[in-house]
Coordinates of C-alpha atoms in Angstrom, one line a residue:
X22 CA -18.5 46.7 11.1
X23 CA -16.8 43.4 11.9
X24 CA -15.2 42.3 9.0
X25 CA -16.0 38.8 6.6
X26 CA -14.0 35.9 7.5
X27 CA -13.4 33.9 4.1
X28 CA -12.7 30.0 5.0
X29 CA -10.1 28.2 3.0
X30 CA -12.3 25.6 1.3
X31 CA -14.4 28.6 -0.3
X32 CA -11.2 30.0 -1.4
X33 CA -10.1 26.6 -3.2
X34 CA -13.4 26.3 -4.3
X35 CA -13.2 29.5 -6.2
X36 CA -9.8 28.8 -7.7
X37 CA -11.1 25.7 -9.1
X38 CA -10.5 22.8 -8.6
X39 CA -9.5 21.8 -12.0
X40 CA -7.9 24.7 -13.1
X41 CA -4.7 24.9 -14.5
X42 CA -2.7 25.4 -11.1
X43 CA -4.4 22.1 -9.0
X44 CA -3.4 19.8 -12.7
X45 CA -0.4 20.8 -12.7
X46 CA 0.1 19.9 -9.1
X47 CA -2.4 16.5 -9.8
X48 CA 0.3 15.3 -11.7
X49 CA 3.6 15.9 -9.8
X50 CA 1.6 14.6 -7.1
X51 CA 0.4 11.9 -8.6
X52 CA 3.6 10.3 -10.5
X53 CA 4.9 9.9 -6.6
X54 CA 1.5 7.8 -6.0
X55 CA 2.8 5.9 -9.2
X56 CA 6.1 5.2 -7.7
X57 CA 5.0 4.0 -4.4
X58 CA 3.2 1.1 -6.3
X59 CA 6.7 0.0 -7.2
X60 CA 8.3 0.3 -4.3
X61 CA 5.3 -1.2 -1.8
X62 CA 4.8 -4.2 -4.2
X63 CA 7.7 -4.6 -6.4
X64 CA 9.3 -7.0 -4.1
X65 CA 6.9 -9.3 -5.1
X66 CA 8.6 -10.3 -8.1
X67 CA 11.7 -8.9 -6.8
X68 CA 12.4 -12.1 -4.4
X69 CA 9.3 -13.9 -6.2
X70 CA 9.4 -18.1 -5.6
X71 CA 11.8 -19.9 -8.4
X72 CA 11.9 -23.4 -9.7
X73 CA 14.7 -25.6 -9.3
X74 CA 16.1 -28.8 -8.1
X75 CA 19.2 -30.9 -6.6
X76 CA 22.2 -30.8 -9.1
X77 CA 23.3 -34.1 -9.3
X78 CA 27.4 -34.3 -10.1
X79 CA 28.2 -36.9 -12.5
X80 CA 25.0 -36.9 -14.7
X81 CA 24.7 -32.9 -15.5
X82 CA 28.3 -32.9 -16.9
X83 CA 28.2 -35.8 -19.4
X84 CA 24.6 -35.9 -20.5
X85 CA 22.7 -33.5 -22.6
X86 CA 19.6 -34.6 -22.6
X87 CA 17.7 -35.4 -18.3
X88 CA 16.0 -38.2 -19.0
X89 CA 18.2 -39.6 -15.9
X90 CA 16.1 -36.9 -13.5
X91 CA 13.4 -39.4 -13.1
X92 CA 15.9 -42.2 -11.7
X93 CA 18.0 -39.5 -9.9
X94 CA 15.5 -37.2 -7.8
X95 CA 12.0 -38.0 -6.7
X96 CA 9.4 -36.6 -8.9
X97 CA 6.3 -34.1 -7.2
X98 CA 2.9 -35.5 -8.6
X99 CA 1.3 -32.1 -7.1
X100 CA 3.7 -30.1 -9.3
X101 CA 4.4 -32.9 -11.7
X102 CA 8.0 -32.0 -11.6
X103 CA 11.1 -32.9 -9.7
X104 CA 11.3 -32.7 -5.7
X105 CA 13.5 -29.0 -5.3
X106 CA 15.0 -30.2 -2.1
X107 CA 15.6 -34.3 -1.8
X108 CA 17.5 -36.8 -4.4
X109 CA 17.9 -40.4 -4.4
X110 CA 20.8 -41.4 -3.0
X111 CA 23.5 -42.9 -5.0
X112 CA 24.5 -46.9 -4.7
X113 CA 28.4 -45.8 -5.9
X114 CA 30.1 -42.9 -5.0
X115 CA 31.2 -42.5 -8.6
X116 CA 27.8 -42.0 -11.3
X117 CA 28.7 -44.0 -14.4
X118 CA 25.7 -44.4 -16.8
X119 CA 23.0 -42.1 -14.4
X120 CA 20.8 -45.1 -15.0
X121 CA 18.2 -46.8 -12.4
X122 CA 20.2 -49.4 -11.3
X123 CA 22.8 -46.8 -10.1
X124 CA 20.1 -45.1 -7.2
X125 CA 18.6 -46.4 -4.5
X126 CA 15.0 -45.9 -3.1
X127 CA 16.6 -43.5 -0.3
X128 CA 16.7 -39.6 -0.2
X129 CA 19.1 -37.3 1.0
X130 CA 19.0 -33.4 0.8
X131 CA 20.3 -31.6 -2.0
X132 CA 24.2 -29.8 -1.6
X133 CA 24.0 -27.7 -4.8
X134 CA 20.8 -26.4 -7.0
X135 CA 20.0 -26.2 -10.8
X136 CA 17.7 -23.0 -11.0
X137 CA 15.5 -21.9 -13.6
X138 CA 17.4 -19.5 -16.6
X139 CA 18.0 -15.7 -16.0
X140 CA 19.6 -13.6 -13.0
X141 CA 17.3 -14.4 -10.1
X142 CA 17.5 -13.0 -6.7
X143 CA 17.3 -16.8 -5.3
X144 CA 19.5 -18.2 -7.8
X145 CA 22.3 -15.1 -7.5
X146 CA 21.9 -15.6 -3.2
X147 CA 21.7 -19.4 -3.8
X148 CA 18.8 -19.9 -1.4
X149 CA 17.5 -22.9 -2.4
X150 CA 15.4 -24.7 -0.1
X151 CA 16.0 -21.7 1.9
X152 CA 12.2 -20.4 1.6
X153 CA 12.6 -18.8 5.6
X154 CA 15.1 -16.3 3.7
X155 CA 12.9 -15.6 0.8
X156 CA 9.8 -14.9 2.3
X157 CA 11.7 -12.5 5.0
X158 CA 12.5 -10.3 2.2
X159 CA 8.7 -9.5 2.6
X160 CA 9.1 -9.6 6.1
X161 CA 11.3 -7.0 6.1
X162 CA 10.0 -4.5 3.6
X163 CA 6.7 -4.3 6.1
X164 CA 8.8 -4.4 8.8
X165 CA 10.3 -1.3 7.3
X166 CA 6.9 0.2 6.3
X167 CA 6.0 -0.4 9.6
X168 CA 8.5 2.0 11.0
X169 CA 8.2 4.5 7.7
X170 CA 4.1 5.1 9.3
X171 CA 6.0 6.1 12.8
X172 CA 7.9 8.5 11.8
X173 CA 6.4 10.2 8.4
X174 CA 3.0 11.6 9.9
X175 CA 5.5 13.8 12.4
X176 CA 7.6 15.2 9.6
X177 CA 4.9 16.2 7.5
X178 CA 3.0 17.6 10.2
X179 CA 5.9 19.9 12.0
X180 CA 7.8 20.5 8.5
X181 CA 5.3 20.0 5.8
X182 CA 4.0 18.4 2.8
X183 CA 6.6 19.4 0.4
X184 CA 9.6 18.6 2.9
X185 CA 7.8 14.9 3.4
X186 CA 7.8 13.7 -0.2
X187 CA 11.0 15.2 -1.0
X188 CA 12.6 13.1 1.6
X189 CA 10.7 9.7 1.0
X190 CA 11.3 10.4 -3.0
X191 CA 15.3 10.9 -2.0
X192 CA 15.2 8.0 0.5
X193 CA 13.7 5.5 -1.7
X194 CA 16.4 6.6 -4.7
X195 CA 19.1 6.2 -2.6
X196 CA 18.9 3.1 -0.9
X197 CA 16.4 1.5 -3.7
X198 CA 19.5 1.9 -6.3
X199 CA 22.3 0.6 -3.2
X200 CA 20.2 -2.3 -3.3
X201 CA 20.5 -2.9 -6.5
X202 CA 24.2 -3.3 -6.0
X203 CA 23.7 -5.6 -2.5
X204 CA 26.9 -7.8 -2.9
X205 CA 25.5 -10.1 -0.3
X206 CA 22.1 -11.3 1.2
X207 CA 22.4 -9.8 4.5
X208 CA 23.3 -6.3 2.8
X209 CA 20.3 -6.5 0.6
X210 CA 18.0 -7.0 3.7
X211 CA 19.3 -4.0 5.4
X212 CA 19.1 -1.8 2.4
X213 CA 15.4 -3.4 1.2
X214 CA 14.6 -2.1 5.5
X215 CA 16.2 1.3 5.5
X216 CA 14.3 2.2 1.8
X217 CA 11.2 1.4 3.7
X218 CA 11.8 2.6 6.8
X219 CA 12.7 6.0 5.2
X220 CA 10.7 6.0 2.0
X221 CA 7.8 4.2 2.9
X222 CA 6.0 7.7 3.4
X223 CA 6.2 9.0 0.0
X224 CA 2.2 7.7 -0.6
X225 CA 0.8 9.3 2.5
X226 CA 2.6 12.4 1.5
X227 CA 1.7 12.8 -1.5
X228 CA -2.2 11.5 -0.9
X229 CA -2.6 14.3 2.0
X230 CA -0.6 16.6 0.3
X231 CA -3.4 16.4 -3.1
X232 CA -6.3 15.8 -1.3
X233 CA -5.4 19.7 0.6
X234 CA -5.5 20.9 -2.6
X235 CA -8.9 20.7 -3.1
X236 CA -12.5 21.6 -1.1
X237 CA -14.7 19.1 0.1
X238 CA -16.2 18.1 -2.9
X239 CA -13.7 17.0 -4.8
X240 CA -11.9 15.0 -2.0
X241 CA -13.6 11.7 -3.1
X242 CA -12.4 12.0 -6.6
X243 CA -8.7 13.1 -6.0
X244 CA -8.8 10.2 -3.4
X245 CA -10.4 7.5 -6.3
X246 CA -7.1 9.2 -8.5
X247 CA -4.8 8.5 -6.0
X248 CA -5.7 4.7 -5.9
X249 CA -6.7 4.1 -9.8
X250 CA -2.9 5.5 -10.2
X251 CA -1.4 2.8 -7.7
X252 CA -2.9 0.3 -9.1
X253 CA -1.7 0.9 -13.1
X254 CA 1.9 1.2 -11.3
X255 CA 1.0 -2.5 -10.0
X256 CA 0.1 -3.8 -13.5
X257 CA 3.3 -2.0 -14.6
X258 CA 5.3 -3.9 -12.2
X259 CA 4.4 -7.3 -13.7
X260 CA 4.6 -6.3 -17.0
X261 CA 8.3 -5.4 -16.1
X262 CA 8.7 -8.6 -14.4
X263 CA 7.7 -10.3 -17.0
X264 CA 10.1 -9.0 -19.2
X265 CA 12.9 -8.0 -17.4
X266 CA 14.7 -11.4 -15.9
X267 CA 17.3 -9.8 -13.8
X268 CA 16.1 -8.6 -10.7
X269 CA 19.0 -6.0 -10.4
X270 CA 18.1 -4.9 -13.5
X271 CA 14.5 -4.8 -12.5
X272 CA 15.2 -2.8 -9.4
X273 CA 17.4 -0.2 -11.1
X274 CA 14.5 0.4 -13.5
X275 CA 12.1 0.5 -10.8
X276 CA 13.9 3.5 -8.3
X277 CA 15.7 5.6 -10.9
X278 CA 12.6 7.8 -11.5
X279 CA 12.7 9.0 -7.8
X280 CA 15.1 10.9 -8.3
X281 CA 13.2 13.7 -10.1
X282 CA 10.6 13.6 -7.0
X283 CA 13.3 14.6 -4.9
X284 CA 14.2 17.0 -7.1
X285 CA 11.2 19.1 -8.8
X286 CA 9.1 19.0 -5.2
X287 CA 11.3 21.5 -4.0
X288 CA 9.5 24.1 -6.9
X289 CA 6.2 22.6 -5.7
X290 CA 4.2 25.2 -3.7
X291 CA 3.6 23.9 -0.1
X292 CA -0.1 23.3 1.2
X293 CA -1.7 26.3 1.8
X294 CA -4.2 24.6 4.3
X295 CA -1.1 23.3 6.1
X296 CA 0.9 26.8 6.4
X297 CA -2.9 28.3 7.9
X298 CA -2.9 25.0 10.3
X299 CA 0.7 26.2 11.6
X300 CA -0.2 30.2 11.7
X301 CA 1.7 31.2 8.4
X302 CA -1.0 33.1 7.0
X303 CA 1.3 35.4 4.7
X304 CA 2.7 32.6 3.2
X305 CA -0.9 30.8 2.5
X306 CA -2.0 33.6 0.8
X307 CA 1.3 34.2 -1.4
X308 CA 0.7 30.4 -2.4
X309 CA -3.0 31.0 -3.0
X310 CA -2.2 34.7 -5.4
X311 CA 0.5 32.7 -7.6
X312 CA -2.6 29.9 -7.8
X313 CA -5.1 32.6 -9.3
X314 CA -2.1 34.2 -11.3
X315 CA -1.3 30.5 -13.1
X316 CA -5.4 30.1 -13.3
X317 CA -6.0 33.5 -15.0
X318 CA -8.0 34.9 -11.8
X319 CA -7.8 38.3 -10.2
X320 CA -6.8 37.6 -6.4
X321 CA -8.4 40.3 -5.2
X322 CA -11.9 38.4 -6.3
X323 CA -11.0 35.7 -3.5
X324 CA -10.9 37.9 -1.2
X325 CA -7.4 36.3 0.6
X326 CA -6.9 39.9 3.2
X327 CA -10.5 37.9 5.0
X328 CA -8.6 34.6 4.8
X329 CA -9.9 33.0 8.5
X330 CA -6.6 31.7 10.5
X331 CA -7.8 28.9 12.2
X332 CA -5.2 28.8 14.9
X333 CA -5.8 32.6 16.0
X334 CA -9.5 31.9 17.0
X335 CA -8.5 30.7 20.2
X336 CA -7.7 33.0 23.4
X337 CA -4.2 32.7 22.8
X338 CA -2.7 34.5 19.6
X339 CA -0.1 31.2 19.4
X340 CA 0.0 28.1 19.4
X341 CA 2.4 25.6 21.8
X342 CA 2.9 22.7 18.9
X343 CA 4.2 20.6 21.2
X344 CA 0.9 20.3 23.4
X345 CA -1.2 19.7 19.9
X346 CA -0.6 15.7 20.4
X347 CA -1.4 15.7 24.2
X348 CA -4.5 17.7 23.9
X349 CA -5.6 15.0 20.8
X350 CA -5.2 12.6 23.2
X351 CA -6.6 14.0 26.4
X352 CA -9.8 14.2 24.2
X353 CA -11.8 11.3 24.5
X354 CA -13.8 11.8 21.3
X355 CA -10.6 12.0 19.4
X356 CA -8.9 8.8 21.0
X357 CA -12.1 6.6 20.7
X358 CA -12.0 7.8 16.8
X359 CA -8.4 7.3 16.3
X360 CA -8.7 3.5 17.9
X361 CA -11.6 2.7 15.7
X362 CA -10.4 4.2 12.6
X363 CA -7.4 1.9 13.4
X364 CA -9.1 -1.2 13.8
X365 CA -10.9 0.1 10.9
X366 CA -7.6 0.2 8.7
X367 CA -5.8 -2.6 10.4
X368 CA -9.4 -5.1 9.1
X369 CA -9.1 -3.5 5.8
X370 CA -5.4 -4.3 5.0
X371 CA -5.7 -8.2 6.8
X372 CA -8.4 -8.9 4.6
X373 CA -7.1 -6.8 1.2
X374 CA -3.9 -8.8 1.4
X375 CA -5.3 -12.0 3.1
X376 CA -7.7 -12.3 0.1
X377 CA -5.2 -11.8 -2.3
X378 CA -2.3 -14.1 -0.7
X379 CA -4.7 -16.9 -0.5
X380 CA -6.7 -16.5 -4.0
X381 CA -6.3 -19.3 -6.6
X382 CA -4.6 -18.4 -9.3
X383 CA -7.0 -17.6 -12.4
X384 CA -4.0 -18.7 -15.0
X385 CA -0.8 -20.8 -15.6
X386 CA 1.2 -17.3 -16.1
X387 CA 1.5 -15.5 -12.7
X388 CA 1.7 -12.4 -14.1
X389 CA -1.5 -12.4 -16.0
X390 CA -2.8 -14.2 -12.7
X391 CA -1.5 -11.0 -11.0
X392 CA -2.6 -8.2 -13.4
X393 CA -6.3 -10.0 -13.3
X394 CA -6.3 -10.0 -9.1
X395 CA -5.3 -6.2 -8.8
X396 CA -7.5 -4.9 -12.3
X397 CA -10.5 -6.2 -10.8
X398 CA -10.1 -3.3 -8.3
X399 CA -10.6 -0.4 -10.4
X400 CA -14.6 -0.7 -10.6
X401 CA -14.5 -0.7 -7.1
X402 CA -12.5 2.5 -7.5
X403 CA -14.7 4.1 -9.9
X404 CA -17.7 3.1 -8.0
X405 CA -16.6 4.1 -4.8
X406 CA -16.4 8.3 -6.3
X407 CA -20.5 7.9 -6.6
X408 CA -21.4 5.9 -3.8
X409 CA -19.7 8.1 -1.0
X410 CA -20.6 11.4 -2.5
X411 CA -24.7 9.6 -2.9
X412 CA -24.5 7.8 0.3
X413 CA -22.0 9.1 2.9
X414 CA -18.9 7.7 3.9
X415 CA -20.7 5.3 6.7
X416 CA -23.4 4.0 4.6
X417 CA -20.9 2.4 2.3
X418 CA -18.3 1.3 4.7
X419 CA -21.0 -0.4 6.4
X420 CA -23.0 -2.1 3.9
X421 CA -19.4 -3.0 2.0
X422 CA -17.8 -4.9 5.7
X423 CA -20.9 -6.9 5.7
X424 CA -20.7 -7.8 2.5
X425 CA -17.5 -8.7 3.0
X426 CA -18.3 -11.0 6.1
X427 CA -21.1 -12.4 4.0
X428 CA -19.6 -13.3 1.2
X429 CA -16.2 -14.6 3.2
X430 CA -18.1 -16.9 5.6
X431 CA -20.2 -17.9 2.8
X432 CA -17.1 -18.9 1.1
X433 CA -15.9 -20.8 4.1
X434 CA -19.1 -23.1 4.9
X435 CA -20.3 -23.8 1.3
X436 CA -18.4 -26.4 -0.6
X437 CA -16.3 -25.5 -3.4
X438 CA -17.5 -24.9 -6.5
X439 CA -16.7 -22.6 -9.4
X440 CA -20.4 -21.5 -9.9
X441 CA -20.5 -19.8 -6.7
X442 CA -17.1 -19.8 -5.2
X443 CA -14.9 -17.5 -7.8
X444 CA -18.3 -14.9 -7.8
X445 CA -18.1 -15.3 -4.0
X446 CA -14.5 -14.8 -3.9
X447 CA -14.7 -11.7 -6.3
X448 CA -17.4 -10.0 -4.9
X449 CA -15.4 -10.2 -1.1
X450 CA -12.5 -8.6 -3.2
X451 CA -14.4 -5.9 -4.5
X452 CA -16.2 -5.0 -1.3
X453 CA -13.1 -4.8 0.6
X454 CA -11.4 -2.8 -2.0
X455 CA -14.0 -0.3 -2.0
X456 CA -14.3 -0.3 1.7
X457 CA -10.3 0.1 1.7
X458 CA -10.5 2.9 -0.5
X459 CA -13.8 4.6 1.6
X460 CA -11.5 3.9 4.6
X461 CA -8.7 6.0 3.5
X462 CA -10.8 9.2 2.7
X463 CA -12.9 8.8 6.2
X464 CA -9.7 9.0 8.1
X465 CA -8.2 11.9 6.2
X466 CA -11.6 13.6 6.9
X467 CA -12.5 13.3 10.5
X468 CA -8.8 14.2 12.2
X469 CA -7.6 18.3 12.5
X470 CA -5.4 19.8 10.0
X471 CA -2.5 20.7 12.5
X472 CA -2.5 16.4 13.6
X473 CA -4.1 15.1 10.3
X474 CA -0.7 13.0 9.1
X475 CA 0.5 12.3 12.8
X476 CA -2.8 10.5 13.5
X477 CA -3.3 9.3 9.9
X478 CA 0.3 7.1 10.2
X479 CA -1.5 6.0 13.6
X480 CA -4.0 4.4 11.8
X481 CA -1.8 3.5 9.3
X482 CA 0.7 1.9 11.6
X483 CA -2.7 -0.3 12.7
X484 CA -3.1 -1.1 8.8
X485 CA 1.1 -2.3 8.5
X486 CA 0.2 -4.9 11.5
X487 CA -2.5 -6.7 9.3
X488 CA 0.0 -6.4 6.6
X489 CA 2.3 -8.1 8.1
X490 CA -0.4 -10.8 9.2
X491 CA -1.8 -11.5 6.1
X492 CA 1.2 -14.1 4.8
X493 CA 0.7 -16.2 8.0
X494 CA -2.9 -16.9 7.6
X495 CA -2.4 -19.7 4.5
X496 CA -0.9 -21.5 7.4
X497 CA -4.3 -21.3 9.3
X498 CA -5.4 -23.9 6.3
X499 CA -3.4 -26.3 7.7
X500 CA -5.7 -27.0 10.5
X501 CA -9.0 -25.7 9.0
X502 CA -9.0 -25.2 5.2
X503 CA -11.9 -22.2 6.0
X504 CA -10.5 -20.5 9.0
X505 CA -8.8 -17.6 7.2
X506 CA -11.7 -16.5 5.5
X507 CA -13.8 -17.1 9.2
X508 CA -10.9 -14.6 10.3
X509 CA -11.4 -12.2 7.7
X510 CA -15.4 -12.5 8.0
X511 CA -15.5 -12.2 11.6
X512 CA -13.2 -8.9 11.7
X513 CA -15.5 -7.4 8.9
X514 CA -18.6 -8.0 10.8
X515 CA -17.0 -6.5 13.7
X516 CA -15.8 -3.6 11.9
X517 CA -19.6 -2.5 10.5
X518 CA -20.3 -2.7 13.8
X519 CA -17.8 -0.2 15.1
X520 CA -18.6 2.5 12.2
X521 CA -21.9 3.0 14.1
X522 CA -20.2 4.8 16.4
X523 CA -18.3 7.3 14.1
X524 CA -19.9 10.9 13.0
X525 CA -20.3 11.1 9.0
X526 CA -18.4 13.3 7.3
X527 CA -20.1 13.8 4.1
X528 CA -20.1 17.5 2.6
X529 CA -18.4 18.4 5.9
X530 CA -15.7 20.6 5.6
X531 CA -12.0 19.7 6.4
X532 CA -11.5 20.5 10.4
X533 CA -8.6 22.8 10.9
X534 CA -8.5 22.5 14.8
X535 CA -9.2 19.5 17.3
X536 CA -12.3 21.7 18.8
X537 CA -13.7 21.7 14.9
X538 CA -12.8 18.0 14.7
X539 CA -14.4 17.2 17.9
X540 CA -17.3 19.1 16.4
X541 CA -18.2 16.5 13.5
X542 CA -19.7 14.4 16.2
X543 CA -22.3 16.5 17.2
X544 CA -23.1 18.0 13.5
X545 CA -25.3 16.4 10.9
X546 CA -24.5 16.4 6.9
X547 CA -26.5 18.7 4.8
X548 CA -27.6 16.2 2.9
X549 CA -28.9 14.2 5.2
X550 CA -32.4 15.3 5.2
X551 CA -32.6 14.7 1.1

């Protein structure tokens, strides 16, 4: 008789997925998610916009009091505070009494800066009026990201899991703390770009390395775990800010604790789905026995000698690894996925960011301003564990992109007003933040084990470009005060329309192969008839 062949997700799902082994591994998995907040946004406050103004040599030195700023530098009624780069030019070389009669009605640029008390990354680089250098700090940290996403997929695909976040986790230590200690501008930007470049993986990592862990079921919640933790590490980071006024300090503080990710992953079991994917079956079931052992279950009641390899179904007993990518792409079905679920991601982060960068701000403290923005996204988080599991992944990423493109163009063409605007402007967040969310755990779900990351960082790479967008479009208001939110509208209605064409994945298993994946376009959900 032909024996039983047991499938990986039935094995998980006997293990349980909240038994004591998958916790255990929730959490070491999840405190990387933690830290990747910190590094993907702490430069925010890192290099964040200071106040100052010209220093003005012969009145700072002999008076105590500035009543003389008024006569000295040209005040800005928008700010209601002095100009930060012009001064009125003197009528004497020498500046007696600082008094009116000693200025004249002309400006001149500023040679030296007073900047705002504590140790600021502006005021330490002295880039005053030097906003181009500022803002390429952000710049360059996506830049780096950019080239993290090309690179991190392929290591945790050929290597592993385990071997991925171990080296982000190191990465990100080591050059996060050498920045710390940048004696120079142009040193900083090269460490801020080779922390990103070679850390900037540790959140993909870690997200495909927890969401393996589990069976289908659960996949929605681990994912809704993964984002609810990023964004209390956001919070955390301006609550630091605001207390912590030296950004070297504040950086130091920041990358210390990735040091024990690149140390205690290395005890960290590595993802049994991912040793099956590469034909390590001995090893997958040694990882799945010391499971049971650490959750009180007899192995022998999973059944683990059944365990299906995926890769030895074929004609050939191995595998050529290197023709795994060329065969993804010489499938059409796979390469018209991968470019949508690109798009997909690449709408997603334009209008996530783009929404954010051009918000008004809710308070006169940024960081409260800040803390409010990025709180109002855990309903969407919490929300979005129902609605998938109720609805399907497509359902809700179309019916949240038109809401989106609703609500944005809506935004645009009425006039402003804080009884419809702010509610507008809310609801857009929230819809994109749950489509963002329903995004990332649609992509994880419809590409083969054996190419999941590879083509994940794809679509990720898509998402970095709209990243790196997002800051330009408040320039966009320069010559129509609604065309970035036309932008973001327009690529969210285009978007819904593009999900049409994907298969739903919804109590579908994990594919292991690219035939299985292929598959999910010609299968229906099990739920779809209830």
């Amino acid at each position: 008789m032909e024996k039983k062949e047991i499938k990986l997700d039935s094995v998980l799902e006997s293990l349980g997925p909240y038994g004591r082994y998958n916790l255990l591994n929730f959490v070491l998995l999840l405190f990387p998610v933690l830290l990747s907040s910190f590094f993907e946004c702490g430069y925010i406050f890192e290099a964040q916009e200071q106040t100052y103004r010209c220093k003005i040599y012969g009145c700072e030195e002999r008076f105590n009091d500035t009543s003389w700023l008024k006569y000295a530098i040209p005040t800005n009624n928008e700010k209601n505070r002095p100009e930060s780069c012009l001064r009125y030019a003197p009528n004497n070389v020498t500046l007696n009494q600082c008094v009116p009669e000693e200025f004249s009605n002309r400006t001149l640029p500023c040679e030296s800066f007073v900047y705002e008390p504590g140790e600021t990354f502006v005021k330490e680089f002295d880039l005053g009026c030097k906003e181009w250098m500022r803002a390429l700090v952000g710049t360059v940290h996506n830049s780096g990201m950019f080239a993290a996403m090309l690179v991190t997929g392929a290591i945790s695909d050929r290597y592993g899991r385990r071997v991925a976040v171990g080296l982000a986790g190191t990465a990100s230590f080591i050059f996060g703390i050498a920045r710390a200690f940048s004696p120079d501008y142009y040193t900083y930007l090269t460490m801020h770009f080779l922390e990103a470049a070679l850390g900037g993986g540790l959140y993909p990592s870690a997200y495909v390395f927890a969401v393996e862990l589990v069976g289908l079921k659960q996949r929605v919640i681990v994912s809704a775990m993964c984002n609810m933790t990023f964004v209390v590490g956001v919070v955390l980071i301006a609550l630091l800010a605001w207390f912590v006024n030296n950004w070297r300090h504040y950086i130091l503080i920041l990358y210390s604790p990735a040091i024990m990710v690149g140390i205690y992953v290395w005890f960290m079991n590595e993802s049994a789905r991912w040793l099956l994917s590469k034909g390590r079956k001995d090893e997958a079931i040694k990882t799945l026995k010391k499971a049971a052992k650490i959750n009180n279950l007899d192995p022998r009641i999973l059944e683990l000698d059944s365990l299906c390899d995926p890769l030895l179904k074929s004609d050939s007993q191995t595998v050529d690894k290197k023709s795994q990518l060329s065969k993804a792409i010489r499938s059409s079905i796979i390469w018209k996925r991968l470019m949508i679920c690109s798009f997909l991601w690449m709408t997603c982060s334009l209008v996530y960011y783009g929404l954010s960068i051009n918000s008004v701000s809710l308070s006169s403290n940024k960081y409260v301003s800040f803390m409010l923005v990025v709180l109002v996204e855990i309903p969407a988080y919490i929300v979005v564990v129902i609605v998938l599991d109720k609805y399907g992944r497509k359902k809700t990423m179309i019916a949240n992109f038109m809401t989106c493109s609703i609500t944005s163009l809506l935004f645009a063409f009425l006039p402003r007003s804080d009884w419809w605007s702010i509610p507008l402007y809310l609801i857009g967040k929230w819809s994109v933040t749950l489509t963002y969310s329903s995004v990332y755990i649609y992509v994880s779900e419809v590409f083969p084990t054996n190419m999941r990351q590879t083509l994940i960082s794809f679509c990720s790479t898509a998402g970095r470009i709209g990243s790196l967008i997002a800051p330009l479009t408040p320039l966009l208001s320069q010559y129509h005060q609604s065309m970035p939110t036309v932008i973001f509208g327009g690529m969210c209605f285009i978007s819904s329309l593009l999900v049409i064409m994907l298969p739903e994945t919804r109590n579908m298993r994990l594919p292991d192969t690219i035939e299985e994946a292929e598959e999910l376009s010609k299968m229906k959900t099990s739920t779809d008839s209830t």
